[in-house]
XYZ file of C-alpha atoms in Angstrom:
777
model
C -136.691 17.899 -42.655
C -140.381 16.908 -42.816
C -139.637 13.517 -43.058
C -137.132 13.678 -40.067
C -139.804 16.054 -38.088
C -142.713 13.118 -38.946
C -140.236 9.886 -37.866
C -138.912 11.986 -34.576
C -142.788 12.675 -33.601
C -143.673 8.968 -34.067
C -140.671 6.833 -32.074
C -141.441 9.801 -29.338
C -145.225 8.876 -29.755
C -144.192 4.950 -29.415
C -142.054 5.273 -26.412
C -144.261 7.253 -24.735
C -147.363 4.700 -25.281
C -144.606 2.032 -24.157
C -143.829 3.234 -21.307
C -147.589 3.568 -20.172
C -148.587 0.549 -21.056
C -145.730 -1.459 -19.348
C -147.504 1.124 -16.051
C -150.777 -0.443 -16.530
C -149.069 -4.086 -16.223
C -147.672 -2.921 -13.033
C -150.549 -1.914 -11.674
C -152.252 -5.032 -12.246
C -149.179 -7.310 -11.336
C -150.228 -8.424 -7.659
C -153.751 -9.012 -8.095
C -153.887 -10.130 -11.483
C -157.286 -12.537 -11.441
C -156.812 -14.715 -14.532
C -153.411 -16.388 -12.989
C -155.764 -19.561 -11.369
C -152.051 -21.653 -11.307
C -149.336 -21.479 -9.480
C -146.150 -21.939 -10.812
C -147.387 -19.016 -13.123
C -147.497 -16.967 -9.978
C -144.115 -18.156 -9.368
C -142.661 -17.301 -13.080
C -144.931 -14.055 -12.757
C -142.897 -12.764 -8.935
C -139.891 -13.294 -11.237
C -140.867 -11.133 -13.957
C -141.079 -8.781 -11.485
C -137.861 -8.756 -9.483
C -135.866 -8.607 -12.729
C -137.867 -5.440 -13.910
C -137.498 -3.711 -10.442
C -133.085 -5.025 -11.043
C -133.459 -3.405 -14.415
C -135.010 -0.351 -13.261
C -132.411 0.421 -10.754
C -129.826 -0.238 -13.133
C -131.447 2.379 -15.757
C -131.688 4.265 -13.061
C -128.032 4.259 -11.745
C -126.884 4.311 -16.269
C -128.803 7.178 -15.948
C -127.804 9.578 -13.433
C -124.369 8.385 -14.166
C -124.497 9.776 -17.749
C -124.893 13.757 -16.871
C -121.895 13.635 -14.374
C -119.470 11.850 -17.335
C -121.050 15.074 -19.755
C -120.973 17.039 -17.408
C -117.389 16.671 -16.517
C -116.562 16.266 -20.846
C -118.051 19.382 -20.246
C -115.829 21.015 -17.493
C -112.431 20.220 -19.372
C -113.696 21.297 -23.280
C -113.668 24.477 -23.359
C -114.573 24.698 -27.096
C -117.245 22.601 -27.581
C -119.345 24.265 -29.170
C -123.299 23.053 -28.422
C -123.252 23.113 -24.823
C -126.531 23.559 -24.242
C -127.628 20.645 -26.277
C -125.890 18.761 -23.465
C -127.490 20.609 -21.085
C -131.179 19.181 -22.494
C -129.342 15.781 -23.344
C -128.473 15.853 -19.638
C -132.222 16.629 -18.009
C -133.555 14.494 -21.016
C -131.233 11.126 -19.510
C -131.910 12.471 -15.768
C -135.913 12.659 -16.330
C -135.741 9.375 -18.150
C -133.831 7.699 -14.824
C -136.452 9.150 -12.009
C -139.468 8.451 -13.840
C -137.723 4.119 -14.500
C -136.122 5.126 -9.756
C -140.001 5.985 -9.129
C -141.380 2.759 -11.153
C -139.646 0.458 -8.725
C -142.657 1.688 -6.234
C -145.207 0.974 -9.177
C -144.522 -3.373 -8.913
C -147.071 -3.217 -5.779
C -148.924 -1.520 -3.926
C -148.416 2.094 -3.638
C -149.968 5.054 -2.594
C -151.593 8.008 -5.169
C -148.591 10.449 -4.505
C -146.222 7.901 -6.442
C -148.338 7.506 -8.646
C -148.742 11.983 -9.412
C -145.680 11.974 -9.265
C -144.362 9.387 -12.201
C -147.050 11.240 -14.315
C -145.486 14.347 -14.122
C -141.910 12.751 -13.817
C -142.841 11.579 -17.058
C -144.853 14.766 -18.265
C -141.581 15.941 -18.402
C -139.361 13.481 -19.953
C -141.906 13.761 -23.109
C -141.789 17.356 -23.266
C -137.815 17.583 -22.720
C -137.021 14.806 -25.570
C -139.522 16.691 -27.544
C -137.101 19.815 -26.880
C -133.785 17.732 -27.854
C -136.195 15.995 -31.369
C -136.643 19.895 -32.700
C -132.940 20.794 -31.195
C -130.958 18.041 -33.287
C -133.494 18.375 -36.098
C -131.237 21.872 -36.926
C -128.288 20.648 -34.888
C -127.531 17.619 -36.781
C -126.739 19.739 -40.128
C -124.091 21.753 -38.383
C -122.446 18.150 -37.246
C -122.620 16.218 -40.628
C -121.200 19.361 -41.850
C -118.079 19.329 -39.232
C -118.062 15.894 -39.521
C -117.138 16.644 -43.767
C -115.175 19.031 -42.416
C -113.483 16.469 -40.672
C -112.929 14.922 -43.371
C -112.030 16.981 -45.749
C -108.892 18.364 -42.660
C -107.870 14.791 -42.824
C -107.337 14.644 -46.251
C -105.573 18.145 -46.489
C -103.366 16.506 -43.705
C -102.901 13.548 -45.137
C -101.596 15.527 -48.939
C -99.553 17.369 -46.265
C -97.861 14.854 -44.719
C -97.311 13.306 -49.032
C -95.752 16.700 -49.784
C -93.516 17.228 -46.767
C -91.896 13.704 -47.589
C -91.776 14.871 -51.252
C -89.876 17.846 -49.587
C -87.963 15.846 -47.044
C -86.757 13.702 -50.033
C -86.054 16.589 -51.818
C -83.769 18.130 -49.628
C -82.004 14.694 -48.578
C -81.324 15.083 -52.974
C -80.325 18.481 -52.066
C -77.714 17.436 -49.710
C -76.911 14.687 -51.255
C -76.263 16.664 -54.601
C -74.016 19.424 -51.982
C -72.515 16.766 -50.796
C -71.066 15.240 -54.357
C -71.349 18.839 -56.149
C -68.817 19.740 -53.340
C -66.786 16.551 -53.797
C -67.274 17.174 -57.844
C -66.270 20.828 -57.521
C -63.131 20.663 -55.079
C -60.832 20.521 -58.271
C -60.851 21.454 -61.428
C -58.536 18.648 -63.102
C -61.059 16.674 -65.517
C -59.990 13.444 -64.964
C -60.174 14.400 -61.313
C -64.059 15.234 -61.643
C -65.194 11.995 -63.178
C -63.336 9.700 -60.690
C -64.969 10.941 -57.511
C -68.707 11.295 -60.008
C -68.352 7.843 -59.622
C -67.196 6.732 -56.709
C -69.920 9.182 -54.979
C -72.470 8.395 -56.873
C -72.079 4.520 -55.679
C -71.830 5.401 -51.911
C -74.695 7.349 -52.141
C -77.312 5.748 -54.752
C -75.403 2.007 -53.853
C -74.858 0.822 -56.503
C -73.150 -2.373 -57.877
C -71.232 -0.260 -60.618
C -70.740 3.094 -62.527
C -69.313 3.503 -66.029
C -68.363 6.959 -67.943
C -68.169 6.342 -71.283
C -66.331 9.038 -73.850
C -66.521 9.492 -77.280
C -62.845 8.770 -79.704
C -60.874 11.573 -81.943
C -62.924 10.450 -84.448
C -66.474 11.024 -82.608
C -67.510 7.844 -84.179
C -67.030 5.735 -81.067
C -67.490 5.841 -77.900
C -64.452 4.081 -75.363
C -64.522 2.813 -71.889
C -62.437 6.046 -70.254
C -64.041 5.536 -66.216
C -64.279 2.978 -64.349
C -64.743 2.143 -60.666
C -61.871 -1.432 -60.471
C -59.290 0.432 -62.880
C -58.135 -3.727 -63.735
C -61.081 -3.310 -66.387
C -59.753 -0.001 -68.009
C -56.624 -2.572 -69.018
C -58.501 -3.833 -72.414
C -59.451 -0.961 -74.360
C -63.514 -1.407 -74.587
C -65.527 1.078 -77.372
C -68.774 0.888 -78.576
C -70.281 2.949 -82.474
C -71.492 5.915 -81.892
C -74.523 4.998 -83.939
C -75.473 2.234 -81.584
C -79.656 3.582 -81.080
C -79.161 3.175 -77.329
C -76.424 5.989 -77.781
C -78.426 7.706 -80.088
C -81.361 7.400 -77.367
C -78.848 8.911 -74.523
C -77.595 11.962 -76.705
C -80.361 12.847 -77.971
C -82.857 13.770 -74.306
C -80.442 15.720 -71.434
C -82.954 13.569 -69.329
C -81.777 9.854 -67.572
C -82.497 7.071 -68.748
C -83.216 3.435 -67.273
C -81.801 1.488 -70.580
C -82.137 -2.640 -70.865
C -79.135 -4.649 -69.535
C -79.120 -6.149 -72.345
C -78.618 -3.445 -74.823
C -74.705 -3.214 -76.157
C -73.951 -0.328 -74.211
C -75.409 -2.588 -70.880
C -73.946 -5.624 -71.758
C -69.540 -2.865 -72.431
C -70.551 -2.242 -68.718
C -71.466 -5.483 -67.123
C -69.191 -7.126 -67.675
C -68.669 -7.890 -64.981
C -71.775 -9.995 -64.378
C -73.964 -8.316 -60.958
C -75.335 -5.324 -62.381
C -79.178 -5.005 -62.375
C -81.053 -2.362 -63.360
C -79.292 -0.108 -65.794
C -79.853 3.951 -65.522
C -77.329 6.178 -67.967
C -77.499 9.425 -68.250
C -75.248 12.134 -70.778
C -72.129 14.131 -69.853
C -71.588 17.161 -71.996
C -67.766 17.833 -72.088
C -67.365 22.039 -73.288
C -64.165 22.587 -75.676
C -62.889 26.134 -75.541
C -60.094 27.479 -77.841
C -58.660 29.387 -79.805
C -58.523 32.968 -77.415
C -58.909 36.136 -79.328
C -57.940 39.428 -77.500
C -58.964 37.878 -74.475
C -62.315 36.007 -75.885
C -62.294 32.075 -76.169
C -64.073 30.426 -78.974
C -66.186 27.818 -77.835
C -66.580 24.653 -80.054
C -69.520 22.385 -80.990
C -69.526 20.028 -77.782
C -69.647 16.122 -77.284
C -71.210 14.335 -74.783
C -69.989 11.791 -72.515
C -71.990 8.689 -70.768
C -72.542 8.163 -67.200
C -73.576 4.999 -66.704
C -75.186 3.769 -63.703
C -75.508 -0.034 -62.219
C -77.821 -0.625 -59.466
C -76.763 -4.534 -57.201
C -78.680 -7.260 -58.891
C -78.979 -9.098 -55.892
C -81.026 -7.054 -54.342
C -84.041 -6.307 -57.359
C -83.844 -2.817 -56.646
C -85.557 -0.898 -59.548
C -84.711 2.632 -60.009
C -87.422 5.199 -58.141
C -88.317 8.772 -59.827
C -86.026 10.453 -57.172
C -83.268 8.402 -57.643
C -83.745 8.859 -61.575
C -83.441 13.146 -60.089
C -80.747 12.451 -58.653
C -78.685 11.019 -60.883
C -79.829 14.110 -64.115
C -79.053 16.846 -61.170
C -75.497 15.786 -60.343
C -74.876 15.212 -64.580
C -75.733 18.965 -64.318
C -73.170 19.145 -62.397
C -70.501 17.544 -63.124
C -71.624 18.944 -66.802
C -70.344 22.604 -65.220
C -67.486 20.946 -63.755
C -66.026 19.705 -66.981
C -66.992 23.150 -68.769
C -65.290 24.655 -66.064
C -62.053 21.953 -66.521
C -61.478 22.840 -70.055
C -61.659 26.403 -69.692
C -59.370 25.654 -67.077
C -57.247 23.453 -69.661
C -56.747 25.484 -72.188
C -55.872 28.127 -70.331
C -53.647 26.787 -69.098
C -52.442 24.717 -72.679
C -52.376 29.231 -74.244
C -50.424 30.143 -71.270
C -47.961 27.254 -71.872
C -48.072 28.534 -75.521
C -47.448 31.583 -74.281
C -44.866 30.797 -72.036
C -42.546 29.110 -75.181
C -43.765 32.178 -76.855
C -41.980 34.414 -74.146
C -39.228 32.263 -74.192
C -38.972 32.697 -77.873
C -39.512 36.499 -77.447
C -37.383 36.417 -74.670
C -35.034 34.652 -76.542
C -35.312 36.862 -79.953
C -34.872 40.063 -77.605
C -31.403 39.295 -75.984
C -29.586 38.380 -79.499
C -31.198 41.500 -80.697
C -29.527 43.205 -77.838
C -26.498 41.000 -78.307
C -26.398 42.424 -82.128
C -27.204 46.157 -80.609
C -24.796 45.967 -78.362
C -21.819 44.376 -80.549
C -23.080 47.080 -83.044
C -22.968 49.545 -80.467
C -19.103 48.695 -79.547
C -17.957 47.504 -82.763
C -19.558 51.579 -83.866
C -17.825 53.295 -80.526
C -14.899 51.612 -81.790
C -14.803 52.210 -85.328
C -15.737 55.701 -84.253
C -12.340 56.111 -81.712
C -10.270 54.760 -83.935
C -11.538 56.873 -87.624
C -11.878 60.062 -85.168
C -8.065 59.529 -83.786
C -6.778 59.801 -87.396
C -9.207 62.105 -88.222
C -7.915 64.355 -85.611
C -4.749 64.448 -87.384
C -5.243 65.329 -90.497
C -7.913 67.791 -89.834
C -5.573 69.512 -87.737
C -2.439 69.076 -89.079
C -4.673 70.334 -92.630
C -5.616 73.711 -90.984
C -2.105 74.087 -90.044
C -1.145 73.987 -92.842
C -3.508 76.232 -94.205
C -2.181 79.203 -92.247
C 1.203 78.555 -93.397
C 2.269 80.502 -96.490
C 1.810 77.941 -99.558
C 2.607 78.181 -103.172
C -0.830 77.709 -105.208
C -0.463 74.115 -105.866
C -0.094 73.266 -102.876
C -2.656 75.190 -101.281
C -5.209 73.002 -103.649
C -4.103 70.073 -102.518
C -4.158 71.031 -99.043
C -7.423 72.488 -99.397
C -8.067 69.365 -101.575
C -7.305 67.416 -97.983
C -9.079 70.171 -96.121
C -12.430 68.931 -97.825
C -12.255 65.686 -98.195
C -11.322 65.142 -94.520
C -14.396 67.259 -93.442
C -16.770 64.915 -95.758
C -14.921 62.678 -93.627
C -15.559 63.783 -90.481
C -19.689 64.292 -91.820
C -20.008 60.689 -93.125
C -18.782 59.499 -89.551
C -20.907 61.565 -87.837
C -23.994 60.443 -89.760
C -23.517 56.938 -89.390
C -23.158 57.169 -85.912
C -26.556 59.912 -85.585
C -28.276 57.378 -87.619
C -26.989 54.570 -85.625
C -28.096 56.270 -82.048
C -31.439 57.915 -83.738
C -32.402 53.800 -84.863
C -32.101 52.341 -81.538
C -33.755 55.378 -78.985
C -30.160 56.551 -77.151
C -29.954 59.284 -79.008
C -32.510 62.415 -77.151
C -33.261 65.898 -77.631
C -30.639 68.354 -75.666
C -33.969 71.202 -74.716
C -31.448 74.481 -73.430
C -32.937 77.927 -73.949
C -31.608 80.295 -77.243
C -32.609 83.059 -79.214
C -34.423 81.429 -82.863
C -33.096 84.511 -85.047
C -29.744 84.172 -84.467
C -29.855 80.759 -84.973
C -31.214 81.117 -88.244
C -29.356 84.180 -89.029
C -25.921 80.908 -88.173
C -27.064 78.536 -90.474
C -27.183 81.588 -93.108
C -23.826 83.109 -92.553
C -22.552 78.577 -93.052
C -25.082 78.490 -96.487
C -24.429 81.506 -98.286
C -20.888 81.725 -98.826
C -21.499 78.096 -100.355
C -24.613 79.224 -102.900
C -22.633 82.547 -104.125
C -19.660 80.214 -105.131
C -21.887 78.654 -106.868
C -22.920 81.603 -108.005
C -26.986 81.187 -107.276
C -29.009 83.736 -105.924
C -29.979 82.956 -102.409
C -32.577 84.178 -100.328
C -33.072 84.065 -96.292
C -35.632 85.214 -94.710
C -37.430 85.442 -91.561
C -40.889 86.706 -91.011
C -41.304 88.673 -87.964
C -43.903 87.011 -86.341
C -40.704 84.065 -85.766
C -40.045 83.944 -81.934
C -37.076 85.922 -80.183
C -36.175 83.286 -77.735
C -37.377 80.099 -77.630
C -36.308 77.076 -75.819
C -35.020 73.750 -77.633
C -31.813 71.837 -79.664
C -31.172 74.841 -81.147
C -27.728 72.416 -82.744
C -30.360 69.687 -83.643
C -32.525 72.665 -85.246
C -29.326 74.329 -86.585
C -27.710 70.900 -88.242
C -31.901 70.190 -90.233
C -31.806 73.596 -91.659
C -27.833 72.830 -92.803
C -28.780 69.938 -94.265
C -31.602 70.858 -95.884
C -30.109 74.254 -97.715
C -27.008 72.286 -98.482
C -29.069 69.748 -100.518
C -31.076 72.443 -102.178
C -26.971 74.688 -103.339
C -25.830 71.381 -104.248
C -28.385 69.550 -106.615
C -29.098 73.209 -108.049
C -26.551 74.601 -111.478
C -28.155 77.826 -111.103
C -31.260 80.109 -110.638
C -31.713 80.547 -106.774
C -32.564 79.174 -103.671
C -34.442 80.576 -101.265
C -35.338 79.931 -97.070
C -38.095 81.375 -95.912
C -39.002 81.618 -91.723
C -42.557 81.511 -90.352
C -45.057 81.504 -87.408
C -47.183 78.119 -88.437
C -50.799 79.443 -88.584
C -53.474 76.897 -87.994
C -55.272 77.807 -90.137
C -57.282 75.033 -92.836
C -56.089 76.548 -96.523
C -52.842 76.203 -95.981
C -50.473 74.503 -97.771
C -50.627 71.195 -95.818
C -48.282 67.423 -97.111
C -50.025 65.882 -100.523
C -49.132 62.774 -99.381
C -49.924 63.495 -95.821
C -52.877 65.274 -95.601
C -54.159 64.121 -92.421
C -51.090 65.520 -90.273
C -52.311 68.409 -88.432
C -49.674 70.567 -85.248
C -51.494 69.896 -82.820
C -51.912 73.822 -80.785
C -50.136 73.371 -77.410
C -50.486 75.998 -74.818
C -46.559 77.611 -74.538
C -45.595 75.992 -77.569
C -45.446 77.438 -81.365
C -44.705 75.580 -84.158
C -42.086 76.695 -86.919
C -42.484 76.325 -90.130
C -39.485 76.302 -92.673
C -39.749 76.420 -96.385
C -36.025 75.113 -99.146
C -36.475 75.902 -102.696
C -35.260 75.800 -105.178
C -34.237 75.714 -109.043
C -32.021 72.622 -108.975
C -32.886 69.147 -110.633
C -36.286 68.766 -109.246
C -37.416 64.538 -108.188
C -39.723 62.387 -109.896
C -42.703 61.979 -108.186
C -43.009 58.314 -107.902
C -39.181 58.655 -105.952
C -40.782 61.516 -103.058
C -41.370 58.816 -100.420
C -38.235 56.537 -101.417
C -35.980 59.927 -100.104
C -36.133 59.634 -96.466
C -35.107 56.412 -96.286
C -31.401 55.535 -95.692
C -28.946 55.213 -97.791
C -31.539 55.634 -100.502
C -30.958 58.378 -103.405
C -33.277 59.485 -105.983
C -31.096 58.629 -108.872
C -27.662 56.401 -108.858
C -26.503 59.199 -111.217
C -26.352 61.648 -108.237
C -24.473 59.739 -106.553
C -21.766 59.931 -109.168
C -22.532 63.460 -109.677
C -23.225 65.330 -106.408
C -21.857 62.932 -103.913
C -23.706 61.690 -100.654
C -24.677 58.872 -98.287
C -28.221 59.453 -98.618
C -28.439 59.542 -95.073
C -28.995 63.215 -94.534
C -32.583 63.208 -94.835
C -32.891 60.019 -93.515
C -31.711 61.693 -90.397
C -33.886 64.986 -90.919
C -37.178 63.296 -90.358
C -34.876 61.620 -87.246
C -34.557 63.962 -86.002
C -37.970 66.806 -87.018
C -40.041 63.570 -85.312
C -37.993 63.783 -81.930
C -39.063 67.382 -82.195
C -42.763 66.427 -83.242
C -42.705 67.809 -86.541
C -43.351 66.734 -90.132
C -41.210 67.569 -92.708
C -41.939 66.744 -96.936
C -40.495 67.425 -100.143
C -42.855 68.324 -103.189
C -40.779 69.034 -106.834
C -43.225 69.031 -110.186
C -40.580 66.986 -111.675
C -37.123 66.284 -112.933
C -35.050 69.872 -113.506
C -38.269 72.000 -112.160
C -36.596 71.888 -108.569
C -37.988 71.115 -105.230
C -39.827 72.296 -101.817
C -39.194 71.424 -99.127
C -40.491 72.156 -95.854
C -40.388 71.026 -92.543
C -42.201 71.830 -88.284
C -40.651 71.489 -85.742
C -42.290 72.400 -82.142
C -40.374 74.986 -79.852
C -41.209 75.638 -76.677
C -41.804 79.349 -75.985
C -39.322 81.492 -73.045
C -41.489 84.923 -72.637
C -38.787 85.943 -69.741
C -35.498 87.093 -72.226
C -33.551 87.926 -68.801
C -33.289 83.579 -68.856
C -32.232 83.679 -72.046
C -28.961 82.140 -71.967
C -26.085 84.207 -72.239
C -23.906 83.783 -75.923
C -20.331 84.263 -75.946
C -20.228 87.763 -79.059
C -17.818 86.722 -82.416
C -14.723 88.938 -81.066
C -15.026 86.710 -77.866
C -14.961 83.619 -79.552
C -11.856 84.921 -82.309
C -10.201 86.558 -79.981
C -7.495 84.860 -80.532
C -4.745 87.307 -77.991
C -6.621 86.239 -74.940
C -4.583 82.585 -75.519
C -1.095 84.150 -75.593
C 1.228 83.004 -72.802
C -1.890 80.698 -71.534
C -0.813 77.644 -69.808
C -2.550 74.241 -71.137
C -1.255 70.372 -70.146
C -2.277 68.299 -72.453
C -2.736 64.492 -71.747
C -3.062 61.379 -74.268
C -1.624 58.634 -74.490
C -1.345 58.029 -78.548
C 1.563 60.141 -79.650
C 0.050 61.930 -82.508
C -2.846 63.040 -81.220
C -0.164 64.483 -78.843
C 1.811 65.908 -80.906
C -1.394 67.324 -83.479
C -3.126 68.799 -80.014
C 0.507 70.659 -78.563
C 0.943 71.780 -82.256
C -2.561 73.429 -82.838
C -2.155 74.896 -79.210
C 1.468 75.895 -79.932
C 0.134 77.910 -83.006
C -2.752 79.655 -80.734
C 0.393 81.228 -78.803
C -0.249 78.940 -75.800
C 2.558 77.587 -73.441
C 2.136 74.246 -73.883
C 2.876 70.825 -72.113
C 2.399 67.356 -73.001
C 2.391 63.955 -70.687
C 1.257 60.422 -71.601
C -0.540 59.301 -68.798
C -3.107 59.995 -66.058
C 0.063 59.735 -63.320
C 1.963 61.881 -64.863
C -0.598 64.512 -65.217
C -1.351 64.424 -61.416
C 1.867 65.255 -61.116
C 2.327 67.863 -63.258
C -0.255 69.525 -61.700
C 1.215 68.652 -58.062
C 4.551 70.374 -59.166
C 5.608 73.898 -57.235
C 5.242 76.742 -59.878
C 2.916 74.522 -62.510
C -0.466 76.994 -62.733
C -1.675 75.312 -65.276
C -5.289 77.362 -65.938
C -6.255 74.893 -68.743
C -6.423 71.022 -68.963
C -6.857 69.049 -72.490
C -7.453 65.149 -70.886
C -8.002 62.529 -72.910
C -11.188 60.285 -71.851
C -9.505 56.715 -72.568
C -6.409 56.188 -70.991
C -4.745 52.900 -69.864
C -3.799 52.396 -66.180
C -5.747 55.495 -64.938
C -8.515 57.092 -67.545
C -9.428 60.550 -67.559
C -12.556 60.025 -65.269
C -10.780 58.827 -62.548
C -7.758 61.479 -63.123
C -11.004 63.994 -63.716
C -12.017 62.945 -60.339
C -9.081 63.422 -57.705
C -8.199 66.734 -59.391
C -11.697 67.692 -57.952
C -10.615 66.653 -54.733
C -7.482 68.548 -54.157
C -7.575 71.722 -56.191
C -9.365 74.575 -55.629
C -12.199 74.933 -58.824
C -11.554 75.749 -61.945
C -7.962 75.320 -60.678
C -7.418 74.227 -63.878
C -9.915 74.007 -65.420
C -10.482 70.205 -66.729
C -10.971 70.469 -70.533
C -12.224 66.471 -71.401
C -10.976 65.514 -74.960
C -12.556 62.259 -76.511
C -13.157 61.099 -79.709
C -17.707 59.145 -78.056
C -20.668 60.381 -79.260
C -22.359 59.169 -77.457
C -25.166 61.646 -74.693
C -23.314 58.805 -71.771
C -20.270 60.139 -72.056
C -21.014 64.006 -71.666
C -23.009 62.843 -69.093
C -20.177 61.507 -67.099
C -17.946 64.003 -67.620
C -20.614 66.451 -66.488
C -21.458 64.634 -63.353
C -17.863 64.484 -62.252
C -17.513 68.736 -62.623
C -15.372 68.445 -66.251
C -15.852 72.027 -67.721
C -16.018 71.605 -70.936
C -16.306 68.614 -73.895
C -14.224 69.015 -76.977
C -15.437 65.915 -80.477
C -12.111 65.232 -81.914
C -11.670 65.699 -84.828
C -11.340 69.322 -84.174
C -9.936 72.077 -86.033
C -7.376 75.196 -85.219
C -10.543 77.153 -85.758
C -12.740 75.263 -82.932
C -9.944 75.024 -80.460
C -9.128 78.624 -81.220
C -12.717 79.233 -80.379
C -13.300 76.669 -77.602
C -10.786 78.502 -75.896
C -11.746 81.626 -75.726
C -14.788 80.388 -74.843
C -14.588 78.965 -71.516
C -11.736 81.617 -70.260
C -14.800 83.787 -70.554
C -17.635 81.621 -69.567
C -15.718 79.447 -67.240
C -18.145 75.771 -66.420
C -19.349 76.492 -70.264
C -20.474 72.417 -70.313
C -23.232 73.668 -72.588
C -20.933 74.687 -74.948
C -18.910 71.785 -75.871
C -17.812 72.506 -79.048
C -18.676 69.697 -82.118
C -20.617 66.930 -79.304
C -22.341 66.076 -80.772
C -21.368 67.585 -84.378
C -23.723 69.803 -86.079
C -22.781 69.716 -89.913
């Protein structure tokens, strides 16, 4: 700073000295005594005139510069150094005035001019010194502004470069989005790859583009996609172990490759390409959908090779390489989606084929079930028709006067026919249980009454074999419940019947109690996890049947509930049976949300059968179902003279049914067709009270006859009772929907016929009391 200040003062002093010398010379110029030559005078005069012109021009220039500065400052609102401009303007004006006054000093001049010139020079010197001092402080600021300006220019240049990069990136992004939209417009793998080739060639102006995929063994790459498909007709492969191939596969970045390498030569078979680049394409394979989750198999890689035109001399830029890498990533994503879709399509096709096979198997199974049901229905009808004749006629013979030998033979016939009827019912019940067509009939009933009925039926069998029989119903057993009383009676009688049948001496005991939800109560040792679940409004009933009979080996217990299985083959020979009873009981118990099991300590040590069933409680005794008294059921006097019309196309059935009704004292009329039935009912004075109507008749079946009767006659005139051998639930429901009053299942004995008619007369519309439907034995 000191040196700069000294330099400024020296320059200012030198200017003042030069100006003073020139002024002195100007004052002495006209009268120079040393100049004696006229030639010199002419030259001096010329110089003097030139100085006058120069001073005038300098003064004019000095006066114009301040005007320009004033004009600049007036239009510049942000200039920070206006006071320097004012100083500099004053300095220039004073310099201009000094040069302007000097015009009059080249000749004789007055003292006033000399005084004015001296004042102007002094003012110019002061202003120039002040300006020099001010510039000492301003120049560093100006230099800082200059540096800052250069810095800003540098930053502006960097921003321009960054903006260029951003524009390039935006352009690349636009191309990538366009390519991505084209690539992802489909999920077909080959379409994706072909679209990638076409769009890359258009975007990057390529000469060619190829895709190499691994073969099935994974030891070679095969040319699979190219713009010109003519070259794909001849297979082209390169080994997967090639150095260039391995280099490309091991990195996710695009690589510039040599045109003379194996991959480059194989891709440039047309000889038109220049610089080449390659990038890997992951080929994701998804298979084995397990539980909805696909198992991902390790991915293999394809290679995308891109070739620039050879005649242009282009080389791969970083921007183009980045674009290729981004496109490769997008293609990999699209290929992974396509792989998942392809595998899902394969899985769907496999499922469709599997569903077709299952549907075919289902149709075959349904056909087999229908064939079985049709067979059972036919056999049921065909077997029950003769059984109806055998049982009915045998029961009629039992009512007659027979010798001991005759009665013994008739009793044998009745027993054998009853066993055959039980076998038919068991087979049909189990068949319906297996196909799910049998359901429970939930109705209110008195539980103790049903249990006592089982006791009354079982006690004579036990007494006949000389066995002690005990039947205990606990006081906590509910009186009124809702359930299937016939199935409950069937289960109880079957279990008690087995106990009596397999016990030669000793006792048979039955205990009935309300199940306690106690952890210490005895459970099934083979299934200890089973527990009755408490439900509001329901109760579990525990029935335990204990005997001192044959017993069962522990290894045979699990087999007892299988159909057509008994513990020992000798059992069948000694005691008979089909092995269906326990299997049917188990099915019924399960339908009642219960459980059944057998316990035995071994052969000849007896057994204990325990089963639990769930029944709905009925607290309101007013809702209990009316049950006919024993006197009402057996009051045969009410049947004397009862007019009954029997309609059956089978002559044997007509004869058997008429014999039963005649024995009961009924006034019986028989017809063989639906038309004859309607004609008989339409005759004046017919007054038939009961119509026994066979359902299976030619031309007009029992359903059509019942419909016409309900349309033409008043309700209850006559009471229509269906007589059928069909045990399926649909038959009963259809009869009740039509409006029939009751249903009787063949075969039927004399006592059962009497019970049906008595119940029907005392309780019309008693479809809920269908005798033997299904048979509870």
